[in-house]
Amino acid sequence: MDKSTVFKAPVDPDQNVKGYTLAQKMVGKACGVPGVLPGQYCEPEMTTVGSQDTTGPMTRDELKDLACLGFSADLVMQSFCHTAAYPKPVDVTTHHTLPDFIRNRAGVSLRPGDGIIHSWLNRMLVPDTVGTGGDSHTRFPIGISFPAGSGLVAFGAATGVMPLDMPESVLVRFTGEMQPGITLRDLVHAIPLKAIDMGLLTVEKQGKKNIFSGKVLEIEGLPDLKCEQAFELSDASAERSAAGCTIQLNKEPIIEYLQSNVVMLRWMIKEGYGDAKTLERRIARMEEWMANPDLLEADPEAEYAATIEINLNELTEPIVCCPNDPDDAKKLSDVAGEKIDEVFIGSCMTNIGHFRAAGKLLKEQDGAVPTKLWIAPPTKMDEAQLTSEGYYSIYGSAGARTEMPGCSLCMGNQARVADSATVVSTSTRNFPNRLGKGANVYLASAELAAVASITGSLPTPEEYLSYAKNLDATAEDTYRYLNFDELPEFVEAASTIEVSSEMKDAAAALRK
């Protein structure tokens, strides 16, 4: 019988390799080869797999179809961040039944109210590894993830590999120094703004250009970012329609992150999270990496579909994304004066530093702000720490509505803003009707969002910087991240947990 011509057969690309990008090396490592070139079919090992609660039931059903009784992926984690705050009856059933299904297959299950999938899953990552997740924002700050639908997530969890046609890459290189008042969110929005200037991206849907679509976004020039900061950049690659994202970081911030995360994972075991052996094995892998830290780097000769250079010295005012398109990036001076009805500070694009910054700005406000202000921290640990530091008292005095840690307004299936409201939001995206019917949503940093909540409008750059200078003066205190190895409650719990020799041996075998 002749070979079928119905299906597309994999074709190896030209093997005259000048060099590999960071993403190509990471995927190559997961395939046991030096690198994988664009267009090449491969099946990288899935080291970390995430599942969230709106697609989780479908993933569960597909795992049943695959007769999966135990996960082959090293770590599979289930969250409940999309439905915990405002569950329907079917969601309540899922909350009660899905955790056991995951744990019985040696997966790790979070609990309703714990918070956003990414804020937890990122703390379970091993550097330079590959993973996937059933949420478009599964975008690792260390390593690389290729988000997928529930079927591929189930396949990756069950078999430990995922089929992939390696995409091309787009390089974004930052140069210069960050200017006063400028935030990581402004750098996020500087990427589409620069791409528009270069003719690589258009806002108009007809004849749409998007150089990032289906490609890997690879970011260089910010090697000393904390991993929490790096995630702001990688997370937003979803809004660029990119297939994945890498960020070149130095070893020091990654080691700091893993030292904290090891304590958190030990605390999870102490708190009864399961599967305990899976958490132990991941702890062992992290500790093994820290004992001999090594990171892949892109080859200087690597080729990219495009290179975008952004000079931070020229970025002197905030950048927002205008209603209702995350590609429609503009400078604050172009939209200043717009009346604002509601403000949302939350989503996976935020971390504890953003909420401290908002709190310090709100503390200077006399009474309630003139806007409706929503506050939703990403995890219950952020909520607890902010409460202990007195920030929830500040939010209450400002008249804010505080939400359960989780996706909140960002998901669009829970609470909603008022019809036709004009909103400043730190959420991931601002598609039409997502946050509310007929809502006009500006995407902005938490700092700019807080200022807008106080002034009731989008401020001028000068007005914004007058507020931001106070934050710059206290930046060291404001932008402290959740280092669990410095929090007595977590350190004490972690000290009681020992990793078994069996799991240490299993982790060592996986690294080989």
PDB file of N, CA, C and O in Angstrom, residues 376-425:
ATOM      1  N   ALA A 376      -7.837  42.260  44.210  1.00  0.00           N
ATOM      2  CA  ALA A 376      -7.853  40.791  44.228  1.00  0.00           C
ATOM      3  C   ALA A 376      -6.424  40.276  44.127  1.00  0.00           C
ATOM      4  O   ALA A 376      -5.879  40.143  43.031  1.00  0.00           O
ATOM      5  N   PRO A 377      -5.776  39.980  45.251  1.00  0.00           N
ATOM      6  CA  PRO A 377      -4.400  39.463  45.207  1.00  0.00           C
ATOM      7  C   PRO A 377      -4.345  38.090  44.563  1.00  0.00           C
ATOM      8  O   PRO A 377      -5.343  37.354  44.553  1.00  0.00           O
ATOM      9  N   PRO A 378      -3.190  37.705  44.018  1.00  0.00           N
ATOM     10  CA  PRO A 378      -3.112  36.442  43.272  1.00  0.00           C
ATOM     11  C   PRO A 378      -3.173  35.182  44.119  1.00  0.00           C
ATOM     12  O   PRO A 378      -3.634  34.147  43.642  1.00  0.00           O
ATOM     13  N   THR A 379      -2.706  35.226  45.380  1.00  0.00           N
ATOM     14  CA  THR A 379      -2.716  34.016  46.203  1.00  0.00           C
ATOM     15  C   THR A 379      -3.146  34.343  47.631  1.00  0.00           C
ATOM     16  O   THR A 379      -3.083  35.494  48.066  1.00  0.00           O
ATOM     17  N   LYS A 380      -3.527  33.284  48.367  1.00  0.00           N
ATOM     18  CA  LYS A 380      -3.904  33.474  49.766  1.00  0.00           C
ATOM     19  C   LYS A 380      -2.693  33.877  50.601  1.00  0.00           C
ATOM     20  O   LYS A 380      -2.845  34.524  51.648  1.00  0.00           O
ATOM     21  N   MET A 381      -1.495  33.513  50.165  1.00  0.00           N
ATOM     22  CA  MET A 381      -0.299  33.926  50.905  1.00  0.00           C
ATOM     23  C   MET A 381      -0.073  35.439  50.773  1.00  0.00           C
ATOM     24  O   MET A 381       0.322  36.109  51.733  1.00  0.00           O
ATOM     25  N   ASP A 382      -0.323  35.978  49.566  1.00  0.00           N
ATOM     26  CA  ASP A 382      -0.237  37.431  49.379  1.00  0.00           C
ATOM     27  C   ASP A 382      -1.264  38.128  50.263  1.00  0.00           C
ATOM     28  O   ASP A 382      -0.968  39.128  50.915  1.00  0.00           O
ATOM     29  N   GLU A 383      -2.484  37.594  50.251  1.00  0.00           N
ATOM     30  CA  GLU A 383      -3.555  38.180  51.060  1.00  0.00           C
ATOM     31  C   GLU A 383      -3.179  38.211  52.537  1.00  0.00           C
ATOM     32  O   GLU A 383      -3.350  39.240  53.220  1.00  0.00           O
ATOM     33  N   ALA A 384      -2.649  37.098  53.041  1.00  0.00           N
ATOM     34  CA  ALA A 384      -2.283  37.017  54.462  1.00  0.00           C
ATOM     35  C   ALA A 384      -1.168  38.001  54.806  1.00  0.00           C
ATOM     36  O   ALA A 384      -1.212  38.679  55.843  1.00  0.00           O
ATOM     37  N   GLN A 385      -0.169  38.094  53.931  1.00  0.00           N
ATOM     38  CA  GLN A 385       0.956  38.996  54.206  1.00  0.00           C
ATOM     39  C   GLN A 385       0.515  40.454  54.145  1.00  0.00           C
ATOM     40  O   GLN A 385       0.903  41.273  54.996  1.00  0.00           O
ATOM     41  N   LEU A 386      -0.312  40.792  53.161  1.00  0.00           N
ATOM     42  CA  LEU A 386      -0.803  42.162  53.047  1.00  0.00           C
ATOM     43  C   LEU A 386      -1.679  42.534  54.237  1.00  0.00           C
ATOM     44  O   LEU A 386      -1.643  43.665  54.730  1.00  0.00           O
ATOM     45  N   THR A 387      -2.448  41.566  54.713  1.00  0.00           N
ATOM     46  CA  THR A 387      -3.278  41.811  55.898  1.00  0.00           C
ATOM     47  C   THR A 387      -2.404  42.069  57.117  1.00  0.00           C
ATOM     48  O   THR A 387      -2.644  43.016  57.889  1.00  0.00           O
ATOM     49  N   SER A 388      -1.362  41.257  57.287  1.00  0.00           N
ATOM     50  CA  SER A 388      -0.487  41.414  58.455  1.00  0.00           C
ATOM     51  C   SER A 388       0.271  42.736  58.427  1.00  0.00           C
ATOM     52  O   SER A 388       0.630  43.281  59.479  1.00  0.00           O
ATOM     53  N   GLU A 389       0.507  43.258  57.225  1.00  0.00           N
ATOM     54  CA  GLU A 389       1.221  44.529  57.097  1.00  0.00           C
ATOM     55  C   GLU A 389       0.286  45.735  57.142  1.00  0.00           C
ATOM     56  O   GLU A 389       0.743  46.880  57.037  1.00  0.00           O
ATOM     57  N   GLY A 390      -1.029  45.486  57.276  1.00  0.00           N
ATOM     58  CA  GLY A 390      -1.980  46.579  57.428  1.00  0.00           C
ATOM     59  C   GLY A 390      -2.570  47.129  56.154  1.00  0.00           C
ATOM     60  O   GLY A 390      -3.335  48.112  56.192  1.00  0.00           O
ATOM     61  N   TYR A 391      -2.267  46.514  55.009  1.00  0.00           N
ATOM     62  CA  TYR A 391      -2.748  47.081  53.751  1.00  0.00           C
ATOM     63  C   TYR A 391      -4.248  46.886  53.550  1.00  0.00           C
ATOM     64  O   TYR A 391      -4.905  47.727  52.913  1.00  0.00           O
ATOM     65  N   TYR A 392      -4.808  45.799  54.089  1.00  0.00           N
ATOM     66  CA  TYR A 392      -6.250  45.606  53.923  1.00  0.00           C
ATOM     67  C   TYR A 392      -7.033  46.686  54.674  1.00  0.00           C
ATOM     68  O   TYR A 392      -8.139  47.066  54.259  1.00  0.00           O
ATOM     69  N   SER A 393      -6.489  47.209  55.746  1.00  0.00           N
ATOM     70  CA  SER A 393      -7.112  48.332  56.438  1.00  0.00           C
ATOM     71  C   SER A 393      -7.126  49.573  55.545  1.00  0.00           C
ATOM     72  O   SER A 393      -8.117  50.310  55.499  1.00  0.00           O
ATOM     73  N   ILE A 394      -6.027  49.756  54.819  1.00  0.00           N
ATOM     74  CA  ILE A 394      -5.948  50.897  53.890  1.00  0.00           C
ATOM     75  C   ILE A 394      -6.970  50.732  52.769  1.00  0.00           C
ATOM     76  O   ILE A 394      -7.673  51.682  52.411  1.00  0.00           O
ATOM     77  N   TYR A 395      -7.068  49.520  52.207  1.00  0.00           N
ATOM     78  CA  TYR A 395      -8.040  49.280  51.130  1.00  0.00           C
ATOM     79  C   TYR A 395      -9.458  49.571  51.617  1.00  0.00           C
ATOM     80  O   TYR A 395     -10.278  50.160  50.902  1.00  0.00           O
ATOM     81  N   GLY A 396      -9.754  49.136  52.850  1.00  0.00           N
ATOM     82  CA  GLY A 396     -11.090  49.376  53.398  1.00  0.00           C
ATOM     83  C   GLY A 396     -11.383  50.849  53.556  1.00  0.00           C
ATOM     84  O   GLY A 396     -12.486  51.320  53.229  1.00  0.00           O
ATOM     85  N   SER A 397     -10.403  51.604  54.038  1.00  0.00           N
ATOM     86  CA  SER A 397     -10.593  53.050  54.217  1.00  0.00           C
ATOM     87  C   SER A 397     -10.811  53.762  52.891  1.00  0.00           C
ATOM     88  O   SER A 397     -11.492  54.796  52.834  1.00  0.00           O
ATOM     89  N   ALA A 398     -10.244  53.193  51.828  1.00  0.00           N
ATOM     90  CA  ALA A 398     -10.408  53.793  50.496  1.00  0.00           C
ATOM     91  C   ALA A 398     -11.698  53.356  49.828  1.00  0.00           C
ATOM     92  O   ALA A 398     -12.003  53.797  48.712  1.00  0.00           O
ATOM     93  N   GLY A 399     -12.464  52.494  50.508  1.00  0.00           N
ATOM     94  CA  GLY A 399     -13.735  52.040  49.941  1.00  0.00           C
ATOM     95  C   GLY A 399     -13.595  50.937  48.915  1.00  0.00           C
ATOM     96  O   GLY A 399     -14.518  50.703  48.119  1.00  0.00           O
ATOM     97  N   ALA A 400     -12.462  50.236  48.925  1.00  0.00           N
ATOM     98  CA  ALA A 400     -12.221  49.192  47.920  1.00  0.00           C
ATOM     99  C   ALA A 400     -13.045  47.952  48.213  1.00  0.00           C
ATOM    100  O   ALA A 400     -13.356  47.630  49.360  1.00  0.00           O
ATOM    101  N   ARG A 401     -13.380  47.230  47.164  1.00  0.00           N
ATOM    102  CA  ARG A 401     -14.016  45.911  47.265  1.00  0.00           C
ATOM    103  C   ARG A 401     -12.915  44.869  47.132  1.00  0.00           C
ATOM    104  O   ARG A 401     -12.284  44.760  46.074  1.00  0.00           O
ATOM    105  N   THR A 402     -12.670  44.124  48.196  1.00  0.00           N
ATOM    106  CA  THR A 402     -11.627  43.098  48.163  1.00  0.00           C
ATOM    107  C   THR A 402     -12.238  41.753  47.814  1.00  0.00           C
ATOM    108  O   THR A 402     -13.253  41.349  48.383  1.00  0.00           O
ATOM    109  N   GLU A 403     -11.596  41.075  46.861  1.00  0.00           N
ATOM    110  CA  GLU A 403     -12.088  39.807  46.332  1.00  0.00           C
ATOM    111  C   GLU A 403     -11.242  38.641  46.844  1.00  0.00           C
ATOM    112  O   GLU A 403     -10.076  38.815  47.230  1.00  0.00           O
ATOM    113  N   MET A 404     -11.817  37.438  46.813  1.00  0.00           N
ATOM    114  CA  MET A 404     -11.063  36.225  47.106  1.00  0.00           C
ATOM    115  C   MET A 404      -9.861  36.132  46.174  1.00  0.00           C
ATOM    116  O   MET A 404      -9.974  36.432  44.986  1.00  0.00           O
ATOM    117  N   PRO A 405      -8.690  35.724  46.671  1.00  0.00           N
ATOM    118  CA  PRO A 405      -7.547  35.535  45.777  1.00  0.00           C
ATOM    119  C   PRO A 405      -7.909  34.618  44.603  1.00  0.00           C
ATOM    120  O   PRO A 405      -8.478  33.541  44.784  1.00  0.00           O
ATOM    121  N   GLY A 406      -7.599  35.069  43.414  1.00  0.00           N
ATOM    122  CA  GLY A 406      -7.955  34.310  42.217  1.00  0.00           C
ATOM    123  C   GLY A 406      -8.080  35.233  41.029  1.00  0.00           C
ATOM    124  O   GLY A 406      -7.615  36.383  41.050  1.00  0.00           O
ATOM    125  N   CYS A 407      -8.754  34.760  40.000  1.00  0.00           N
ATOM    126  CA  CYS A 407      -8.819  35.495  38.728  1.00  0.00           C
ATOM    127  C   CYS A 407      -9.725  36.718  38.789  1.00  0.00           C
ATOM    128  O   CYS A 407      -9.495  37.701  38.104  1.00  0.00           O
ATOM    129  N   SER A 408     -10.823  36.641  39.570  1.00  0.00           N
ATOM    130  CA  SER A 408     -11.741  37.762  39.743  1.00  0.00           C
ATOM    131  C   SER A 408     -12.187  38.328  38.393  1.00  0.00           C
ATOM    132  O   SER A 408     -12.538  37.585  37.486  1.00  0.00           O
ATOM    133  N   LEU A 409     -12.170  39.656  38.253  1.00  0.00           N
ATOM    134  CA  LEU A 409     -12.681  40.300  37.040  1.00  0.00           C
ATOM    135  C   LEU A 409     -11.965  39.859  35.771  1.00  0.00           C
ATOM    136  O   LEU A 409     -12.550  39.876  34.688  1.00  0.00           O
ATOM    137  N   CYS A 410     -10.713  39.472  35.898  1.00  0.00           N
ATOM    138  CA  CYS A 410      -9.909  39.177  34.712  1.00  0.00           C
ATOM    139  C   CYS A 410     -10.507  38.050  33.884  1.00  0.00           C
ATOM    140  O   CYS A 410     -10.435  38.049  32.661  1.00  0.00           O
ATOM    141  N   MET A 411     -11.096  37.053  34.553  1.00  0.00           N
ATOM    142  CA  MET A 411     -11.627  35.896  33.847  1.00  0.00           C
ATOM    143  C   MET A 411     -12.877  36.242  33.052  1.00  0.00           C
ATOM    144  O   MET A 411     -13.137  35.665  32.006  1.00  0.00           O
ATOM    145  N   GLY A 412     -13.674  37.179  33.561  1.00  0.00           N
ATOM    146  CA  GLY A 412     -14.874  37.575  32.838  1.00  0.00           C
ATOM    147  C   GLY A 412     -16.080  36.689  33.080  1.00  0.00           C
ATOM    148  O   GLY A 412     -17.148  36.947  32.533  1.00  0.00           O
ATOM    149  N   ASN A 413     -15.932  35.636  33.893  1.00  0.00           N
ATOM    150  CA  ASN A 413     -17.068  34.742  34.160  1.00  0.00           C
ATOM    151  C   ASN A 413     -17.522  34.823  35.609  1.00  0.00           C
ATOM    152  O   ASN A 413     -18.296  33.994  36.062  1.00  0.00           O
ATOM    153  N   GLN A 414     -17.010  35.811  36.347  1.00  0.00           N
ATOM    154  CA  GLN A 414     -17.349  35.920  37.759  1.00  0.00           C
ATOM    155  C   GLN A 414     -17.977  37.303  37.990  1.00  0.00           C
ATOM    156  O   GLN A 414     -18.978  37.626  37.368  1.00  0.00           O
ATOM    157  N   ALA A 415     -17.426  38.100  38.868  1.00  0.00           N
ATOM    158  CA  ALA A 415     -17.951  39.447  39.072  1.00  0.00           C
ATOM    159  C   ALA A 415     -17.717  40.287  37.814  1.00  0.00           C
ATOM    160  O   ALA A 415     -16.831  39.984  36.999  1.00  0.00           O
ATOM    161  N   ARG A 416     -18.516  41.345  37.651  1.00  0.00           N
ATOM    162  CA  ARG A 416     -18.434  42.179  36.454  1.00  0.00           C
ATOM    163  C   ARG A 416     -18.477  43.659  36.846  1.00  0.00           C
ATOM    164  O   ARG A 416     -19.066  44.038  37.859  1.00  0.00           O
ATOM    165  N   VAL A 417     -17.843  44.483  36.018  1.00  0.00           N
ATOM    166  CA  VAL A 417     -17.978  45.921  36.207  1.00  0.00           C
ATOM    167  C   VAL A 417     -19.321  46.360  35.651  1.00  0.00           C
ATOM    168  O   VAL A 417     -20.017  45.589  34.966  1.00  0.00           O
ATOM    169  N   ALA A 418     -19.708  47.591  35.938  1.00  0.00           N
ATOM    170  CA  ALA A 418     -20.991  48.109  35.475  1.00  0.00           C
ATOM    171  C   ALA A 418     -21.025  48.209  33.950  1.00  0.00           C
ATOM    172  O   ALA A 418     -19.985  48.391  33.294  1.00  0.00           O
ATOM    173  N   ASP A 419     -22.217  48.080  33.402  1.00  0.00           N
ATOM    174  CA  ASP A 419     -22.383  48.208  31.949  1.00  0.00           C
ATOM    175  C   ASP A 419     -21.833  49.550  31.476  1.00  0.00           C
ATOM    176  O   ASP A 419     -22.074  50.597  32.099  1.00  0.00           O
ATOM    177  N   SER A 420     -21.078  49.496  30.393  1.00  0.00           N
ATOM    178  CA  SER A 420     -20.544  50.698  29.714  1.00  0.00           C
ATOM    179  C   SER A 420     -19.571  51.505  30.567  1.00  0.00           C
ATOM    180  O   SER A 420     -19.310  52.672  30.274  1.00  0.00           O
ATOM    181  N   ALA A 421     -19.036  50.884  31.620  1.00  0.00           N
ATOM    182  CA  ALA A 421     -18.071  51.590  32.469  1.00  0.00           C
ATOM    183  C   ALA A 421     -16.745  51.778  31.743  1.00  0.00           C
ATOM    184  O   ALA A 421     -16.363  50.971  30.888  1.00  0.00           O
ATOM    185  N   THR A 422     -16.044  52.842  32.098  1.00  0.00           N
ATOM    186  CA  THR A 422     -14.673  53.044  31.638  1.00  0.00           C
ATOM    187  C   THR A 422     -13.750  52.627  32.782  1.00  0.00           C
ATOM    188  O   THR A 422     -13.881  53.121  33.903  1.00  0.00           O
ATOM    189  N   VAL A 423     -12.829  51.713  32.480  1.00  0.00           N
ATOM    190  CA  VAL A 423     -12.091  50.994  33.519  1.00  0.00           C
ATOM    191  C   VAL A 423     -10.592  51.072  33.250  1.00  0.00           C
ATOM    192  O   VAL A 423     -10.157  51.015  32.097  1.00  0.00           O
ATOM    193  N   VAL A 424      -9.816  51.198  34.325  1.00  0.00           N
ATOM    194  CA  VAL A 424      -8.369  50.957  34.260  1.00  0.00           C
ATOM    195  C   VAL A 424      -8.127  49.638  34.975  1.00  0.00           C
ATOM    196  O   VAL A 424      -8.553  49.456  36.121  1.00  0.00           O
ATOM    197  N   SER A 425      -7.448  48.725  34.312  1.00  0.00           N
ATOM    198  CA  SER A 425      -7.304  47.369  34.850  1.00  0.00           C
ATOM    199  C   SER A 425      -5.880  46.861  34.688  1.00  0.00           C
ATOM    200  O   SER A 425      -5.212  47.149  33.693  1.00  0.00           O
TER     201      SER A 425
END
